[in-house]
PDB file of C-alpha atoms in Angstrom:
ATOM      1  CA  GLU U 234      42.955 -29.734  15.935  1.00 69.00           C
ATOM      2  CA  ASP U 235      41.753 -26.432  16.429  1.00 87.00           C
ATOM      3  CA  GLU U 236      42.803 -25.977  19.812  1.00 90.00           C
ATOM      4  CA  GLN U 237      46.434 -27.205  19.637  1.00 94.00           C
ATOM      5  CA  ILE U 238      46.697 -25.302  16.420  1.00 95.00           C
ATOM      6  CA  VAL U 239      45.458 -21.722  17.569  1.00 96.00           C
ATOM      7  CA  ALA U 240      47.502 -22.446  20.671  1.00 96.00           C
ATOM      8  CA  GLU U 241      50.611 -22.547  18.581  1.00 96.00           C
ATOM      9  CA  ILE U 242      49.646 -19.852  16.718  1.00 96.00           C
ATOM     10  CA  MET U 243      49.335 -17.557  19.915  1.00 95.00           C
ATOM     11  CA  GLY U 244      52.229 -18.862  21.499  1.00 95.00           C
ATOM     12  CA  ARG U 245      54.301 -17.072  18.818  1.00 96.00           C
ATOM     13  CA  ARG U 246      53.526 -14.080  20.689  1.00 95.00           C
ATOM     14  CA  PHE U 247      55.637 -12.970  23.881  1.00 93.00           C
ATOM     15  CA  PHE U 248      55.928  -9.577  25.832  1.00 86.00           C
ATOM     16  CA  PRO U 249      59.005  -7.888  27.372  1.00 82.00           C
ATOM     17  CA  ASP U 250      59.804  -9.092  31.032  1.00 78.00           C
ATOM     18  CA  PHE U 251      60.000  -5.588  31.830  1.00 73.00           C
ATOM     19  CA  VAL U 252      58.409  -1.804  30.804  1.00 67.00           C
ATOM     20  CA  ALA U 253      59.982  -0.791  27.986  1.00 62.00           C
ATOM     21  CA  TYR U 254      59.759   3.243  27.053  1.00 68.00           C
ATOM     22  CA  LYS U 255      57.991   2.629  23.879  1.00 72.00           C
ATOM     23  CA  PRO U 256      55.390  -0.063  24.681  1.00 78.00           C
ATOM     24  CA  TRP U 257      55.839  -2.981  22.032  1.00 87.00           C
ATOM     25  CA  GLU U 258      55.217  -7.274  22.144  1.00 90.00           C
ATOM     26  CA  GLY U 259      57.147  -9.327  20.374  1.00 95.00           C
ATOM     27  CA  PHE U 260      56.441 -12.618  18.312  1.00 97.00           C
ATOM     28  CA  HIS U 261      58.763 -15.538  17.103  1.00 97.00           C
ATOM     29  CA  PHE U 262      58.263 -16.160  12.848  1.00 97.00           C
ATOM     30  CA  ALA U 263      60.337 -17.141  10.065  1.00 96.00           C
ATOM     31  CA  GLY U 264      63.450 -17.907  12.105  1.00 95.00           C
ATOM     32  CA  HIS U 265      63.249 -14.064  13.694  1.00 97.00           C
ATOM     33  CA  GLU U 266      62.295 -11.849  17.088  1.00 97.00           C
ATOM     34  CA  ILE U 267      59.892  -9.400  15.958  1.00 97.00           C
ATOM     35  CA  ARG U 268      59.304  -6.357  18.077  1.00 95.00           C
ATOM     36  CA  ILE U 269      56.162  -4.392  17.250  1.00 95.00           C
ATOM     37  CA  THR U 270      55.301  -1.134  18.583  1.00 91.00           C
ATOM     38  CA  GLU U 271      51.682  -0.500  18.826  1.00 80.00           C
ATOM     39  CA  ALA U 272      49.401   2.535  19.533  1.00 69.00           C
ATOM     40  CA  THR U 273      46.191   1.794  21.093  1.00 59.00           C
ATOM     41  CA  ASP U 274      44.194   4.527  20.065  1.00 59.00           C
ATOM     42  CA  CYS U 275      43.019   3.659  16.236  1.00 59.00           C
ATOM     43  CA  TYR U 276      42.273  -0.229  15.032  1.00 57.00           C
ATOM     44  CA  GLY U 277      44.907   0.098  12.489  1.00 57.00           C
ATOM     45  CA  ALA U 278      47.758   0.307  15.247  1.00 70.00           C
ATOM     46  CA  VAL U 279      46.724  -2.762  17.008  1.00 77.00           C
ATOM     47  CA  VAL U 280      48.175  -6.767  15.961  1.00 89.00           C
ATOM     48  CA  TRP U 281      44.867  -8.558  15.616  1.00 88.00           C
ATOM     49  CA  PRO U 282      44.666 -12.340  15.848  1.00 93.00           C
ATOM     50  CA  SER U 283      43.835 -12.558  11.740  1.00 95.00           C
ATOM     51  CA  ALA U 284      47.386 -11.252  11.483  1.00 96.00           C
ATOM     52  CA  LEU U 285      48.979 -14.296  13.430  1.00 97.00           C
ATOM     53  CA  VAL U 286      46.835 -16.490  11.513  1.00 97.00           C
ATOM     54  CA  LEU U 287      47.936 -15.242   8.303  1.00 98.00           C
ATOM     55  CA  CYS U 288      52.065 -15.369   9.613  1.00 98.00           C
ATOM     56  CA  TYR U 289      51.445 -19.096  10.215  1.00 97.00           C
ATOM     57  CA  PHE U 290      49.824 -20.333   7.396  1.00 97.00           C
ATOM     58  CA  LEU U 291      52.780 -18.347   5.401  1.00 98.00           C
ATOM     59  CA  GLU U 292      55.756 -19.714   7.949  1.00 97.00           C
ATOM     60  CA  THR U 293      54.455 -23.487   7.889  1.00 96.00           C
ATOM     61  CA  ASN U 294      53.384 -23.219   4.642  1.00 96.00           C
ATOM     62  CA  SER U 295      56.480 -22.246   2.739  1.00 90.00           C
ATOM     63  CA  LYS U 296      56.605 -24.532  -0.237  1.00 88.00           C
ATOM     64  CA  GLN U 297      53.512 -24.512  -1.260  1.00 89.00           C
ATOM     65  CA  CYS U 298      53.050 -20.620  -0.885  1.00 93.00           C
ATOM     66  CA  ASN U 299      57.036 -19.841  -1.994  1.00 96.00           C
ATOM     67  CA  LEU U 300      57.203 -16.140  -1.343  1.00 98.00           C
ATOM     68  CA  VAL U 301      60.981 -15.897  -2.302  1.00 98.00           C
ATOM     69  CA  ASP U 302      61.224 -12.959  -5.114  1.00 98.00           C
ATOM     70  CA  LYS U 303      57.742 -12.953  -5.259  1.00 98.00           C
ATOM     71  CA  ASN U 304      55.690  -9.121  -5.286  1.00 98.00           C
ATOM     72  CA  VAL U 305      53.764  -8.672  -2.541  1.00 98.00           C
ATOM     73  CA  ILE U 306      50.906  -6.106  -1.373  1.00 98.00           C
ATOM     74  CA  GLU U 307      49.625  -5.941   2.096  1.00 98.00           C
ATOM     75  CA  ILE U 308      46.593  -3.461   2.340  1.00 98.00           C
ATOM     76  CA  GLY U 309      45.824  -2.455   5.752  1.00 95.00           C
ATOM     77  CA  ALA U 310      49.077  -3.648   6.698  1.00 96.00           C
ATOM     78  CA  GLY U 311      48.209  -1.671  10.570  1.00 93.00           C
ATOM     79  CA  THR U 312      51.777  -2.574  12.569  1.00 94.00           C
ATOM     80  CA  GLY U 313      53.468  -4.377   9.885  1.00 96.00           C
ATOM     81  CA  LEU U 314      54.059  -8.083  10.745  1.00 97.00           C
ATOM     82  CA  VAL U 315      52.685 -10.000   7.983  1.00 98.00           C
ATOM     83  CA  SER U 316      54.720  -7.299   5.611  1.00 98.00           C
ATOM     84  CA  ILE U 317      57.822  -8.089   7.859  1.00 98.00           C
ATOM     85  CA  VAL U 318      57.341 -11.851   8.260  1.00 98.00           C
ATOM     86  CA  ALA U 319      56.614 -11.616   4.268  1.00 98.00           C
ATOM     87  CA  SER U 320      59.785  -9.668   4.030  1.00 98.00           C
ATOM     88  CA  LEU U 321      61.866 -12.290   5.878  1.00 98.00           C
ATOM     89  CA  LEU U 322      60.142 -15.011   3.967  1.00 98.00           C
ATOM     90  CA  GLY U 323      62.177 -13.514   0.908  1.00 98.00           C
ATOM     91  CA  ALA U 324      59.046 -11.267  -0.720  1.00 98.00           C
ATOM     92  CA  PHE U 325      59.654  -8.013  -2.167  1.00 98.00           C
ATOM     93  CA  VAL U 326      56.612  -6.142  -0.174  1.00 98.00           C
ATOM     94  CA  THR U 327      54.735  -2.881  -0.251  1.00 98.00           C
ATOM     95  CA  ALA U 328      53.589  -1.957   2.811  1.00 98.00           C
ATOM     96  CA  THR U 329      50.531   0.261   2.649  1.00 98.00           C
ATOM     97  CA  ASP U 330      48.196   1.811   5.025  1.00 95.00           C
ATOM     98  CA  LEU U 331      46.795   5.394   5.610  1.00 93.00           C
ATOM     99  CA  PRO U 332      48.467   8.375   5.873  1.00 93.00           C
ATOM    100  CA  GLU U 333      48.250   8.849   9.805  1.00 90.00           C
ATOM    101  CA  LEU U 334      49.270   4.999  10.310  1.00 91.00           C
ATOM    102  CA  LEU U 335      52.851   5.170   8.102  1.00 93.00           C
ATOM    103  CA  GLY U 336      55.314   6.421  10.388  1.00 92.00           C
ATOM    104  CA  ASN U 337      54.442   3.849  13.270  1.00 92.00           C
ATOM    105  CA  LEU U 338      53.855   1.026  10.281  1.00 94.00           C
ATOM    106  CA  GLN U 339      57.547   2.309   8.532  1.00 96.00           C
ATOM    107  CA  TYR U 340      59.076   2.318  12.013  1.00 94.00           C
ATOM    108  CA  ASN U 341      57.945  -1.446  12.561  1.00 96.00           C
ATOM    109  CA  VAL U 342      59.042  -2.702   8.914  1.00 97.00           C
ATOM    110  CA  LEU U 343      62.672  -0.956   9.401  1.00 97.00           C
ATOM    111  CA  GLN U 344      63.274  -2.089  12.808  1.00 96.00           C
ATOM    112  CA  ASN U 345      62.539  -5.898  11.792  1.00 98.00           C
ATOM    113  CA  THR U 346      63.738  -5.851   8.158  1.00 98.00           C
ATOM    114  CA  LYS U 347      66.711  -4.464   8.064  1.00 95.00           C
ATOM    115  CA  GLN U 348      69.770  -6.250   6.832  1.00 95.00           C
ATOM    116  CA  LYS U 349      67.899  -9.374   7.738  1.00 96.00           C
ATOM    117  CA  CYS U 350      65.747  -9.607   4.233  1.00 96.00           C
ATOM    118  CA  LYS U 351      66.490 -10.445   0.723  1.00 95.00           C
ATOM    119  CA  HIS U 352      64.529  -7.329  -0.535  1.00 97.00           C
ATOM    120  CA  GLN U 353      64.280  -4.049   1.501  1.00 97.00           C
ATOM    121  CA  PRO U 354      60.493  -3.413   1.858  1.00 98.00           C
ATOM    122  CA  CYS U 355      58.828  -0.281   1.047  1.00 97.00           C
ATOM    123  CA  VAL U 356      56.017   1.081   3.120  1.00 98.00           C
ATOM    124  CA  LYS U 357      53.345   3.487   0.739  1.00 98.00           C
ATOM    125  CA  GLU U 358      49.974   5.405   1.251  1.00 97.00           C
ATOM    126  CA  LEU U 359      47.048   3.254  -0.077  1.00 97.00           C
ATOM    127  CA  SER U 360      43.791   4.705   0.925  1.00 96.00           C
ATOM    128  CA  TRP U 361      41.240   2.479  -0.484  1.00 96.00           C
ATOM    129  CA  GLY U 362      39.085   3.254  -3.319  1.00 96.00           C
ATOM    130  CA  ILE U 363      41.393   6.871  -3.887  1.00 96.00           C
ATOM    131  CA  ASP U 364      43.749   7.289  -6.437  1.00 97.00           C
ATOM    132  CA  LEU U 365      44.307   4.163  -6.725  1.00 97.00           C
ATOM    133  CA  GLU U 366      45.362   4.251 -11.091  1.00 97.00           C
ATOM    134  CA  LYS U 367      47.812   7.479 -10.113  1.00 97.00           C
ATOM    135  CA  ASN U 368      49.634   5.476  -6.771  1.00 97.00           C
ATOM    136  CA  PHE U 369      49.073   1.496  -8.715  1.00 97.00           C
ATOM    137  CA  PRO U 370      48.732   2.059 -12.093  1.00 97.00           C
ATOM    138  CA  ARG U 371      47.737  -1.019 -13.673  1.00 95.00           C
ATOM    139  CA  SER U 372      50.374  -1.288 -16.332  1.00 95.00           C
ATOM    140  CA  SER U 373      53.227  -1.169 -13.881  1.00 94.00           C
ATOM    141  CA  CYS U 374      51.775  -2.748 -10.809  1.00 96.00           C
ATOM    142  CA  HIS U 375      51.766  -6.422 -10.754  1.00 97.00           C
ATOM    143  CA  PHE U 376      51.501  -8.309  -7.656  1.00 98.00           C
ATOM    144  CA  ASP U 377      52.138 -12.401  -7.203  1.00 98.00           C
ATOM    145  CA  TYR U 378      50.118 -11.742  -3.824  1.00 98.00           C
ATOM    146  CA  ILE U 379      47.540  -9.151  -2.116  1.00 98.00           C
ATOM    147  CA  MET U 380      47.482  -9.812   1.581  1.00 98.00           C
ATOM    148  CA  ALA U 381      45.027  -8.686   4.163  1.00 97.00           C
ATOM    149  CA  ALA U 382      44.603  -9.619   7.875  1.00 96.00           C
ATOM    150  CA  ASP U 383      41.057  -8.093   9.725  1.00 91.00           C
ATOM    151  CA  VAL U 384      40.661  -5.544   6.784  1.00 92.00           C
ATOM    152  CA  VAL U 385      36.207  -6.139   6.789  1.00 86.00           C
ATOM    153  CA  TYR U 386      34.700  -4.699   9.841  1.00 77.00           C
ATOM    154  CA  HIS U 387      32.375  -2.379  10.833  1.00 69.00           C
ATOM    155  CA  HIS U 388      33.738   0.697   8.909  1.00 73.00           C
ATOM    156  CA  PRO U 389      32.005   2.369   6.178  1.00 76.00           C
ATOM    157  CA  PHE U 390      34.384   1.465   3.219  1.00 88.00           C
ATOM    158  CA  LEU U 391      33.709  -1.884   2.289  1.00 90.00           C
ATOM    159  CA  ASP U 392      33.061  -0.728  -1.540  1.00 93.00           C
ATOM    160  CA  GLU U 393      36.024   0.852  -1.998  1.00 96.00           C
ATOM    161  CA  LEU U 394      37.638  -2.378   0.098  1.00 96.00           C
ATOM    162  CA  LEU U 395      36.640  -4.426  -2.725  1.00 96.00           C
ATOM    163  CA  LEU U 396      37.435  -1.619  -5.699  1.00 97.00           C
ATOM    164  CA  THR U 397      40.760  -2.027  -4.352  1.00 98.00           C
ATOM    165  CA  PHE U 398      41.098  -5.599  -4.464  1.00 98.00           C
ATOM    166  CA  ASP U 399      39.693  -5.524  -7.934  1.00 97.00           C
ATOM    167  CA  HIS U 400      42.372  -2.882  -9.161  1.00 98.00           C
ATOM    168  CA  LEU U 401      45.532  -4.770  -7.889  1.00 98.00           C
ATOM    169  CA  CYS U 402      44.629  -7.863  -8.745  1.00 98.00           C
ATOM    170  CA  LYS U 403      45.744  -9.464 -11.986  1.00 97.00           C
ATOM    171  CA  ASN U 404      44.688 -12.809 -13.397  1.00 96.00           C
ATOM    172  CA  ASP U 405      47.384 -14.402 -12.106  1.00 96.00           C
ATOM    173  CA  THR U 406      47.415 -13.015  -8.396  1.00 97.00           C
ATOM    174  CA  VAL U 407      46.735 -14.647  -5.313  1.00 97.00           C
ATOM    175  CA  ILE U 408      44.919 -12.966  -2.323  1.00 98.00           C
ATOM    176  CA  LEU U 409      45.417 -14.157   0.805  1.00 98.00           C
ATOM    177  CA  TRP U 410      43.057 -12.590   3.514  1.00 96.00           C
ATOM    178  CA  ALA U 411      42.570 -13.647   7.088  1.00 96.00           C
ATOM    179  CA  MET U 412      39.265 -12.581   8.464  1.00 92.00           C
ATOM    180  CA  LYS U 413      37.341 -12.304  11.880  1.00 90.00           C
ATOM    181  CA  PHE U 414      33.603 -12.783  11.220  1.00 81.00           C
ATOM    182  CA  ARG U 415      31.926 -10.630  13.522  1.00 71.00           C
ATOM    183  CA  LEU U 416      28.664  -8.910  12.144  1.00 62.00           C
ATOM    184  CA  GLU U 417      26.207 -10.074   9.113  1.00 66.00           C
ATOM    185  CA  ASN U 418      28.399  -6.985   7.462  1.00 62.00           C
ATOM    186  CA  GLU U 419      31.157  -8.945   6.871  1.00 67.00           C
ATOM    187  CA  ASN U 420      28.790 -12.358   5.491  1.00 72.00           C
ATOM    188  CA  ARG U 421      27.593  -9.637   3.050  1.00 85.00           C
ATOM    189  CA  PHE U 422      31.072  -8.363   1.621  1.00 88.00           C
ATOM    190  CA  VAL U 423      32.058 -12.071   0.825  1.00 90.00           C
ATOM    191  CA  ASP U 424      28.669 -12.043  -0.671  1.00 90.00           C
ATOM    192  CA  ARG U 425      29.494  -9.719  -2.643  1.00 92.00           C
ATOM    193  CA  PHE U 426      33.714 -10.368  -3.223  1.00 94.00           C
ATOM    194  CA  GLN U 427      32.467 -13.475  -4.779  1.00 95.00           C
ATOM    195  CA  THR U 428      30.729 -12.042  -7.931  1.00 95.00           C
ATOM    196  CA  LEU U 429      34.616 -10.995  -8.947  1.00 96.00           C
ATOM    197  CA  PHE U 430      36.668 -13.489  -7.234  1.00 97.00           C
ATOM    198  CA  ASP U 431      36.943 -17.219  -6.643  1.00 97.00           C
ATOM    199  CA  LEU U 432      37.257 -17.861  -2.703  1.00 96.00           C
ATOM    200  CA  GLU U 433      38.928 -21.606  -1.344  1.00 96.00           C
ATOM    201  CA  MET U 434      38.792 -21.579   2.588  1.00 95.00           C
ATOM    202  CA  ILE U 435      42.113 -23.179   3.235  1.00 95.00           C
ATOM    203  CA  SER U 436      42.261 -22.832   7.327  1.00 95.00           C
ATOM    204  CA  ASN U 437      39.201 -22.342   9.606  1.00 94.00           C
ATOM    205  CA  PHE U 438      39.787 -21.576  13.514  1.00 95.00           C
ATOM    206  CA  PRO U 439      35.812 -21.756  15.015  1.00 92.00           C
ATOM    207  CA  SER U 440      37.414 -21.015  18.621  1.00 92.00           C
ATOM    208  CA  LEU U 441      38.910 -17.503  17.201  1.00 93.00           C
ATOM    209  CA  ASN U 442      35.842 -16.912  14.990  1.00 91.00           C
ATOM    210  CA  ILE U 443      38.532 -16.416  11.885  1.00 94.00           C
ATOM    211  CA  ALA U 444      39.141 -17.969   8.442  1.00 94.00           C
ATOM    212  CA  LEU U 445      41.871 -17.972   6.156  1.00 96.00           C
ATOM    213  CA  TYR U 446      40.878 -17.343   2.161  1.00 96.00           C
ATOM    214  CA  LYS U 447      42.931 -17.916  -0.766  1.00 97.00           C
ATOM    215  CA  ALA U 448      41.372 -15.818  -3.870  1.00 97.00           C
ATOM    216  CA  MET U 449      41.935 -15.341  -7.679  1.00 97.00           C
ATOM    217  CA  ARG U 450      39.830 -13.958 -10.085  1.00 97.00           C
ATOM    218  CA  LYS U 451      36.920 -15.634 -11.588  1.00 95.00           C
ATOM    219  CA  GLY U 452      37.856 -18.882 -13.452  1.00 90.00           C
ATOM    220  CA  ARG U 453      41.408 -18.192 -12.748  1.00 84.00           C
ATOM    221  CA  MET U 454      41.516 -20.715  -9.591  1.00 82.00           C
ATOM    222  CA  LYS U 455      44.349 -23.356  -9.701  1.00 68.00           C
ATOM    223  CA  ASP U 456      43.909 -26.810  -8.310  1.00 51.00           C
TER     224      ASP U 456
END
């Protein structure tokens, strides 16, 4: 079953038949052909398999996870694929990442959502742990969903990442988080994450070493 679903997920990706001026790869999600421009010089400008896993879940569980008119923020949006799919599924999306990635992120989001979405997504800078209250004040920012794909890997900002989850998450916010396990650091982060949030694995793909989690604040998880 794992291999069958993984084949379906990876089958959503396609490549151009010819070399384009701007290299891109394509994806079929939410009834649309999505073209993503990548840059291979940094982690945040490549589409990783965890993003495809999360997009597949959003599309195939649209009744269980109805995004229409929901307020969604993606942290570490990278090339923007998850944010684009969430937008195409009817959400009002804020796609965030580091300032040096915003140009490519904005380009991809605009190219794939303009005149196709109920709500035009916005792109905003978010450096984990920095100026959170200034840029995303608790009093006025309420997100129904926080989405994250492959934000945990060998980097020195895991404390700031946890702080960001904590700041953005209200009592009724749902976190959807796809994660590839690589090193022991990932397991330690999950342990720390669970001191603040209840965590439920909703999909597991051993062949990819990727798990998809749903999380909410302690004591708020619903059946």
